[in-house]
Amino acid sequence: MPPAPSDPVSNRYTRLTLFTVAALALHQAMRVELGQYHPRAMVWLTVAVVACWVAVVSPGIAFLEVRGRRLFFQVLCGGLAIQFLQAMKLPPGFVPPGGSSSVPPVFLGGVVVAAALVFWAVRRPEGGAHRWFLALALVHFALGVWFLRTSPPVDIDVLKFQNESADALLRGINPYTITFADPSGGTSAFYGPGVSVNGRLLFGFPYPPLDLLFCVPARAFFGDVRFAHLLCVTLAGLFIGYSTSGLVSRLAAAFFWFAPCTYFVIQMSWTESFGVLLLSLTVFLTGRQSRGTAAVFGLLLAVKQYMIFAPFAIWSLLRGQSRQQIVHFCSIAAGVAAAVTLPLALWNWQAFFHSVVTLQMFQPFREDALSYLAWLVHMGFGQPPQWFPFLPALVAAWITVKRGGTSASSFAGGMALIYITFFCFSKQAFCNYYFLVSGALCAAIAAGSGRASEDEHAPGAER
């Protein structure tokens, strides 16, 4: 398949419209069972996957291109309206057994204010573009602060790992050599064989060191790492909103901020919030040909184990650059990734490798995962081998390299395609995994909506 031109005008609105449909469908899939397996959620996930693939591989759908920006804008605004209505009817996060499922008045009031700001912006697109958007960001962050202060920390292992590992590092103890109390007392099926022994989980901090560096300040100053996740999500939305100077990029940020499960992800303290921040910042800097793009992309590589596919998405942006520019970009990215990883990794390499790499390889298959593999198991088929998800992900990566353009939107769209494909065929795939895809889709919409997206913005082309 020959490579497509760089974001050709002939398929611009096809991509933008279908990315919007994919984001909305993905948000609905996450909402059905809070990101866990459910037949209805699988239908929504399928719509998202198909829309994402068609957006990337299609040379342009005449029906969508003829109606152009107007139809795309209507789809985006309609999706926002749906999400705001859902936010007014559904609690913002996990409700413990016996808790009220009604929407708290404070949260409802905040959502109404946010919806009013968006409505005002749509009706008066030329008036106060920055003011209304900054007010929307403030509303999102204030609602998050209120939510975290009024909802006690959920008894989830991820939060325990981050809090206790941050405490260990603040005391000068290697966070990869500690162990954790098993909240299930050894009865949980969430861990592989031999992981829980005598009430202890025999591994240390299960994420790369950069995640812990995000957690430590919030733990030290506020006693709760969830505030780091809230801040990262708010900042990610700001970078999405300022990807271009137009109204659509701000609406894409609102689409991300007020998705049905955004506050739930923050409440659960899932570390994908860090990845979304770095992805959106990479998109923001790429669109401006910033010299800092390579360094931020290096941080993105270092934030999660599954970021091994990210170089395929960035490679499409480097295509056409000189060998010297490519080497320069890759050297900076690799150097930054190593600089934030190796100091803690080399402190005790064996403990680090066991917690960050080996543990992930032996995590059990989850029948409650929002993935096609779990769907097949529910229909009576056997479990496929663990390496299977890498095959469709590599196909998506190859398509991204071949069909990707040289814009910030191309990079974000490629990331969305690769990771929605990888996750939907994985043994474990839940709300937090797809939250990263949601951020990538919204960033692709935002970066592709302005005039700047029609220019070639390769990160290796800094001047």
Short mmCIF file of C-alpha atoms in Angstrom, two decimals, residues 60-398:
data_model
loop_
_atom_site.label_atom_id
_atom_site.label_comp_id
_atom_site.label_asym_id
_atom_site.label_seq_id
_atom_site.Cartn_x
_atom_site.Cartn_y
_atom_site.Cartn_z
CA GLY A 60 -11.75 10.07 1.73
CA ILE A 61 -15.49 9.43 1.79
CA ALA A 62 -17.26 11.70 -0.68
CA PHE A 63 -20.37 12.06 1.50
CA LEU A 64 -18.28 13.39 4.38
CA GLU A 65 -15.98 15.55 2.29
CA VAL A 66 -18.84 17.24 0.39
CA ARG A 67 -20.50 18.29 3.64
CA GLY A 68 -17.10 19.16 5.02
CA ARG A 69 -16.59 21.18 8.16
CA ARG A 70 -20.30 21.74 8.83
CA LEU A 71 -21.13 18.04 9.24
CA PHE A 72 -17.99 17.40 11.28
CA PHE A 73 -18.83 20.33 13.56
CA GLN A 74 -22.38 19.06 14.03
CA VAL A 75 -21.14 15.57 14.96
CA LEU A 76 -18.69 17.01 17.48
CA CYS A 77 -21.28 19.30 19.07
CA GLY A 78 -23.82 16.47 19.14
CA GLY A 79 -21.33 14.23 20.91
CA LEU A 80 -20.63 16.96 23.46
CA ALA A 81 -24.35 17.41 24.10
CA ILE A 82 -24.75 13.67 24.70
CA GLN A 83 -21.87 13.62 27.16
CA PHE A 84 -23.10 16.64 29.09
CA LEU A 85 -26.57 15.09 29.40
CA GLN A 86 -25.03 11.86 30.67
CA ALA A 87 -22.90 13.78 33.16
CA MET A 88 -26.09 15.34 34.55
CA LYS A 89 -27.65 11.92 35.11
CA LEU A 90 -24.74 9.70 36.19
CA PRO A 91 -22.45 9.94 39.25
CA PRO A 92 -18.95 11.11 38.32
CA GLY A 93 -17.15 8.00 39.56
CA PHE A 94 -17.35 4.71 41.38
CA VAL A 95 -20.16 4.45 43.90
CA PRO A 96 -19.46 1.95 46.75
CA PRO A 97 -22.18 -0.53 47.75
CA GLY A 98 -24.89 1.29 49.66
CA GLY A 99 -23.88 4.69 48.28
CA SER A 100 -26.18 7.05 46.45
CA SER A 101 -26.25 6.72 42.66
CA SER A 102 -27.70 10.21 42.20
CA VAL A 103 -25.60 13.07 40.86
CA PRO A 104 -24.38 15.32 43.70
CA PRO A 105 -25.82 18.86 43.42
CA VAL A 106 -22.36 20.45 43.39
CA PHE A 107 -21.22 18.29 40.50
CA LEU A 108 -24.48 18.83 38.64
CA GLY A 109 -24.09 22.59 39.03
CA GLY A 110 -20.53 22.44 37.70
CA VAL A 111 -21.59 20.41 34.67
CA VAL A 112 -24.38 22.91 33.93
CA VAL A 113 -21.87 25.76 34.08
CA ALA A 114 -19.48 23.86 31.78
CA ALA A 115 -22.27 23.12 29.29
CA ALA A 116 -23.33 26.78 29.35
CA LEU A 117 -19.76 27.90 28.61
CA VAL A 118 -19.53 25.54 25.65
CA PHE A 119 -22.96 26.61 24.36
CA TRP A 120 -21.95 30.27 24.61
CA ALA A 121 -18.71 29.57 22.73
CA VAL A 122 -20.52 27.74 19.94
CA ARG A 123 -23.04 30.54 19.57
CA ARG A 124 -20.36 33.24 19.63
CA PRO A 125 -17.23 31.60 18.19
CA GLU A 126 -15.43 34.91 17.71
CA GLY A 127 -15.98 36.24 21.22
CA GLY A 128 -13.71 35.60 24.20
CA ALA A 129 -12.22 32.35 22.89
CA HIS A 130 -9.49 32.21 25.50
CA ARG A 131 -11.59 33.41 28.42
CA TRP A 132 -14.38 30.86 28.11
CA PHE A 133 -11.91 28.02 27.61
CA LEU A 134 -9.80 28.96 30.61
CA ALA A 135 -13.02 29.21 32.64
CA LEU A 136 -13.96 25.72 31.42
CA ALA A 137 -10.57 24.39 32.50
CA LEU A 138 -11.06 25.97 35.92
CA VAL A 139 -14.50 24.36 36.24
CA HIS A 140 -13.09 20.96 35.33
CA PHE A 141 -10.25 21.26 37.85
CA ALA A 142 -12.45 22.66 40.62
CA LEU A 143 -14.95 19.83 40.18
CA GLY A 144 -12.06 17.38 40.41
CA VAL A 145 -10.77 18.91 43.64
CA TRP A 146 -14.25 18.83 45.14
CA PHE A 147 -14.74 15.23 44.00
CA LEU A 148 -11.45 14.00 45.47
CA ARG A 149 -12.03 15.79 48.76
CA THR A 150 -15.56 14.46 49.18
CA SER A 151 -14.99 10.89 47.94
CA PRO A 152 -12.69 8.82 50.17
CA PRO A 153 -9.91 6.90 48.39
CA VAL A 154 -11.18 3.69 46.85
CA ASP A 155 -9.61 0.50 48.18
CA ILE A 156 -7.82 -0.31 44.93
CA ASP A 157 -4.36 -1.80 44.62
CA VAL A 158 -3.15 0.78 42.09
CA LEU A 159 -3.61 3.61 44.58
CA LYS A 160 -1.87 1.59 47.27
CA PHE A 161 1.11 0.93 44.98
CA GLN A 162 1.55 4.62 44.19
CA ASN A 163 1.09 5.98 47.71
CA GLU A 164 3.34 3.43 49.42
CA SER A 165 6.00 3.59 46.72
CA ALA A 166 6.07 7.38 46.92
CA ASP A 167 6.40 7.13 50.72
CA ALA A 168 9.29 4.68 50.30
CA LEU A 169 11.14 6.96 47.90
CA LEU A 170 10.62 9.96 50.18
CA ARG A 171 12.24 7.92 52.98
CA GLY A 172 15.17 6.95 50.76
CA ILE A 173 14.01 3.35 50.23
CA ASN A 174 14.08 1.73 46.80
CA PRO A 175 10.39 1.50 45.74
CA TYR A 176 11.14 -1.58 43.61
CA THR A 177 12.33 -3.62 46.58
CA ILE A 178 9.29 -3.16 48.81
CA THR A 179 6.23 -5.42 48.89
CA PHE A 180 2.56 -4.65 49.45
CA ALA A 181 -0.17 -6.13 51.60
CA ASP A 182 -2.57 -8.14 49.45
CA PRO A 183 -5.96 -6.42 49.88
CA SER A 184 -7.71 -9.65 48.90
CA GLY A 185 -5.79 -11.87 51.32
CA GLY A 186 -4.62 -14.10 48.48
CA THR A 187 -8.09 -14.75 47.05
CA SER A 188 -7.92 -12.38 44.06
CA ALA A 189 -7.61 -13.69 40.53
CA PHE A 190 -5.98 -10.43 39.47
CA TYR A 191 -2.44 -11.68 40.13
CA GLY A 192 -0.45 -14.47 38.57
CA PRO A 193 0.64 -17.65 40.39
CA GLY A 194 3.17 -17.16 43.17
CA VAL A 195 2.67 -13.38 43.32
CA SER A 196 0.68 -13.37 46.58
CA VAL A 197 2.42 -15.24 49.42
CA ASN A 198 1.46 -15.06 53.10
CA GLY A 199 -0.66 -11.99 52.55
CA ARG A 200 2.03 -10.04 50.70
CA LEU A 201 2.32 -9.16 47.01
CA LEU A 202 5.88 -10.05 46.09
CA PHE A 203 6.75 -7.17 43.80
CA GLY A 204 7.62 -3.51 44.12
CA PHE A 205 6.34 -0.47 42.23
CA PRO A 206 4.89 -2.04 39.05
CA TYR A 207 5.35 0.96 36.73
CA PRO A 208 8.33 2.77 35.19
CA PRO A 209 10.14 5.32 37.38
CA LEU A 210 8.66 8.34 35.58
CA ASP A 211 5.20 7.47 36.92
CA LEU A 212 6.56 7.59 40.45
CA LEU A 213 8.19 10.97 39.81
CA PHE A 214 4.73 12.29 38.91
CA CYS A 215 3.29 10.84 42.12
CA VAL A 216 5.85 11.99 44.68
CA PRO A 217 5.02 15.75 44.79
CA ALA A 218 1.28 15.11 45.23
CA ARG A 219 1.94 12.57 47.97
CA ALA A 220 4.42 14.85 49.73
CA PHE A 221 2.28 18.01 49.68
CA PHE A 222 -1.30 16.72 49.66
CA GLY A 223 -0.99 13.18 50.99
CA ASP A 224 -2.93 11.85 47.98
CA VAL A 225 -1.42 11.00 44.60
CA ARG A 226 -4.83 11.37 42.95
CA PHE A 227 -4.29 15.13 42.83
CA ALA A 228 -1.36 14.51 40.47
CA HIS A 229 -3.73 12.64 38.14
CA LEU A 230 -6.28 15.45 38.28
CA LEU A 231 -3.69 18.08 37.43
CA CYS A 232 -2.32 15.99 34.55
CA VAL A 233 -5.78 15.48 33.04
CA THR A 234 -6.56 19.20 33.26
CA LEU A 235 -3.22 20.13 31.69
CA ALA A 236 -3.71 17.52 28.96
CA GLY A 237 -7.00 19.15 28.05
CA LEU A 238 -5.33 22.56 27.91
CA PHE A 239 -2.67 21.27 25.52
CA ILE A 240 -5.38 19.67 23.37
CA GLY A 241 -7.38 22.88 23.38
CA TYR A 242 -4.41 25.02 22.37
CA SER A 243 -3.20 22.64 19.63
CA THR A 244 -4.61 25.17 17.18
CA SER A 245 -6.14 28.61 17.55
CA GLY A 246 -9.64 27.60 16.48
CA LEU A 247 -12.85 26.81 18.35
CA VAL A 248 -12.86 23.13 17.38
CA SER A 249 -9.69 22.35 19.30
CA ARG A 250 -11.27 23.84 22.45
CA LEU A 251 -14.38 21.73 21.90
CA ALA A 252 -12.20 18.64 21.49
CA ALA A 253 -10.68 19.39 24.89
CA ALA A 254 -14.16 19.68 26.40
CA PHE A 255 -15.02 16.37 24.72
CA PHE A 256 -12.07 14.82 26.57
CA TRP A 257 -12.59 16.53 29.93
CA PHE A 258 -16.27 15.68 30.24
CA ALA A 259 -16.24 12.16 28.86
CA PRO A 260 -18.30 9.78 31.06
CA CYS A 261 -15.32 8.10 32.75
CA THR A 262 -12.79 10.93 33.06
CA TYR A 263 -13.34 11.57 36.77
CA PHE A 264 -13.59 7.83 37.36
CA VAL A 265 -10.06 7.38 35.96
CA ILE A 266 -8.82 10.13 38.28
CA GLN A 267 -10.65 8.60 41.23
CA MET A 268 -9.01 5.22 40.58
CA SER A 269 -5.58 6.91 40.19
CA TRP A 270 -4.76 5.02 36.99
CA THR A 271 -1.44 6.13 35.57
CA GLU A 272 -2.71 6.59 32.00
CA SER A 273 -3.36 10.20 32.99
CA PHE A 274 0.42 10.74 32.86
CA GLY A 275 0.60 9.19 29.40
CA VAL A 276 -2.25 11.36 28.10
CA LEU A 277 -0.51 14.48 29.39
CA LEU A 278 2.74 13.64 27.61
CA LEU A 279 0.95 12.58 24.42
CA SER A 280 -1.05 15.81 24.27
CA LEU A 281 2.09 17.86 24.99
CA THR A 282 3.92 16.04 22.19
CA VAL A 283 1.06 16.91 19.82
CA PHE A 284 1.05 20.52 21.02
CA LEU A 285 4.80 20.92 20.47
CA THR A 286 4.83 19.02 17.17
CA GLY A 287 2.33 21.43 15.69
CA ARG A 288 4.67 24.29 16.59
CA GLN A 289 7.88 22.65 15.36
CA SER A 290 9.27 23.09 18.86
CA ARG A 291 12.77 22.01 19.78
CA GLY A 292 11.32 20.39 22.90
CA THR A 293 9.29 17.82 20.96
CA ALA A 294 11.98 15.14 21.04
CA ALA A 295 12.51 15.50 24.80
CA VAL A 296 8.79 15.24 25.58
CA PHE A 297 8.45 12.27 23.25
CA GLY A 298 11.28 10.65 25.21
CA LEU A 299 9.25 11.11 28.38
CA LEU A 300 6.26 9.56 26.63
CA LEU A 301 8.36 6.51 25.76
CA ALA A 302 9.36 6.14 29.41
CA VAL A 303 5.92 6.51 31.01
CA LYS A 304 4.36 3.07 30.33
CA GLN A 305 5.62 -0.38 29.41
CA TYR A 306 3.38 -0.60 26.36
CA MET A 307 4.84 2.56 24.78
CA ILE A 308 7.09 0.29 22.70
CA PHE A 309 4.73 0.98 19.77
CA ALA A 310 4.94 4.77 20.00
CA PRO A 311 8.05 5.03 17.74
CA PHE A 312 5.94 3.76 14.82
CA ALA A 313 3.60 6.72 15.20
CA ILE A 314 6.41 9.26 15.45
CA TRP A 315 8.29 7.69 12.54
CA SER A 316 5.60 8.80 10.12
CA LEU A 317 6.43 12.37 11.15
CA LEU A 318 10.14 11.88 10.65
CA ARG A 319 9.77 10.43 7.17
CA GLY A 320 11.30 12.75 4.61
CA GLN A 321 13.71 14.35 7.05
CA SER A 322 17.45 14.11 6.63
CA ARG A 323 19.37 11.33 8.33
CA GLN A 324 21.04 13.89 10.59
CA GLN A 325 17.70 15.29 11.72
CA ILE A 326 16.31 11.81 12.41
CA VAL A 327 19.39 10.78 14.39
CA HIS A 328 19.26 14.03 16.35
CA PHE A 329 15.59 13.57 17.24
CA CYS A 330 15.97 9.90 18.18
CA SER A 331 19.11 10.55 20.23
CA ILE A 332 17.39 13.21 22.32
CA ALA A 333 14.28 11.06 22.84
CA ALA A 334 16.31 7.99 23.82
CA GLY A 335 18.56 10.03 26.09
CA VAL A 336 15.65 11.61 27.96
CA ALA A 337 13.91 8.24 28.35
CA ALA A 338 17.11 6.73 29.74
CA ALA A 339 17.75 9.70 32.04
CA VAL A 340 14.39 9.36 33.82
CA THR A 341 14.49 5.56 33.95
CA LEU A 342 18.00 4.34 34.65
CA PRO A 343 18.75 6.01 38.02
CA LEU A 344 15.97 4.11 39.79
CA ALA A 345 16.24 1.04 37.55
CA LEU A 346 19.95 0.56 38.24
CA TRP A 347 19.48 1.03 41.98
CA ASN A 348 18.45 -2.62 42.01
CA TRP A 349 18.13 -3.92 38.46
CA GLN A 350 16.82 -7.34 39.41
CA ALA A 351 14.00 -5.93 41.55
CA PHE A 352 13.17 -3.34 38.88
CA PHE A 353 13.02 -5.89 36.08
CA HIS A 354 10.88 -8.25 38.14
CA SER A 355 8.34 -5.55 39.05
CA VAL A 356 8.15 -3.69 35.74
CA VAL A 357 8.73 -6.41 33.14
CA THR A 358 8.45 -9.97 34.45
CA LEU A 359 5.31 -9.30 36.48
CA GLN A 360 3.47 -7.98 33.42
CA MET A 361 4.34 -11.05 31.37
CA PHE A 362 2.71 -13.37 33.89
CA GLN A 363 -0.41 -11.36 34.63
CA PRO A 364 -3.44 -13.65 34.22
CA PHE A 365 -6.07 -13.49 31.51
CA ARG A 366 -9.07 -11.41 32.65
CA GLU A 367 -12.51 -12.54 31.51
CA ASP A 368 -13.90 -9.17 32.62
CA ALA A 369 -11.63 -7.30 30.19
CA LEU A 370 -13.18 -5.09 27.53
CA SER A 371 -11.54 -7.01 24.68
CA TYR A 372 -12.42 -9.37 21.87
CA LEU A 373 -10.45 -12.14 23.55
CA ALA A 374 -12.70 -11.95 26.62
CA TRP A 375 -15.70 -11.86 24.28
CA LEU A 376 -14.54 -15.09 22.61
CA VAL A 377 -14.01 -16.76 25.98
CA HIS A 378 -17.54 -15.78 27.03
CA MET A 379 -18.77 -17.44 23.83
CA GLY A 380 -17.01 -20.68 24.74
CA PHE A 381 -13.73 -20.40 22.85
CA GLY A 382 -10.33 -20.98 24.46
CA GLN A 383 -7.77 -18.40 25.46
CA PRO A 384 -5.31 -17.42 22.71
CA PRO A 385 -1.55 -17.23 23.40
CA GLN A 386 -0.19 -14.17 25.17
CA TRP A 387 1.73 -12.97 22.11
CA PHE A 388 -1.40 -12.77 19.97
CA PRO A 389 -2.27 -9.05 20.64
CA PHE A 390 1.09 -8.01 19.23
CA LEU A 391 0.15 -9.22 15.74
CA PRO A 392 -2.79 -6.82 15.12
CA ALA A 393 -0.87 -4.05 16.89
CA LEU A 394 2.06 -4.47 14.50
CA VAL A 395 -0.32 -4.41 11.53
CA ALA A 396 -1.78 -1.14 12.87
CA ALA A 397 1.74 0.21 13.36
CA TRP A 398 2.67 -0.68 9.76
#
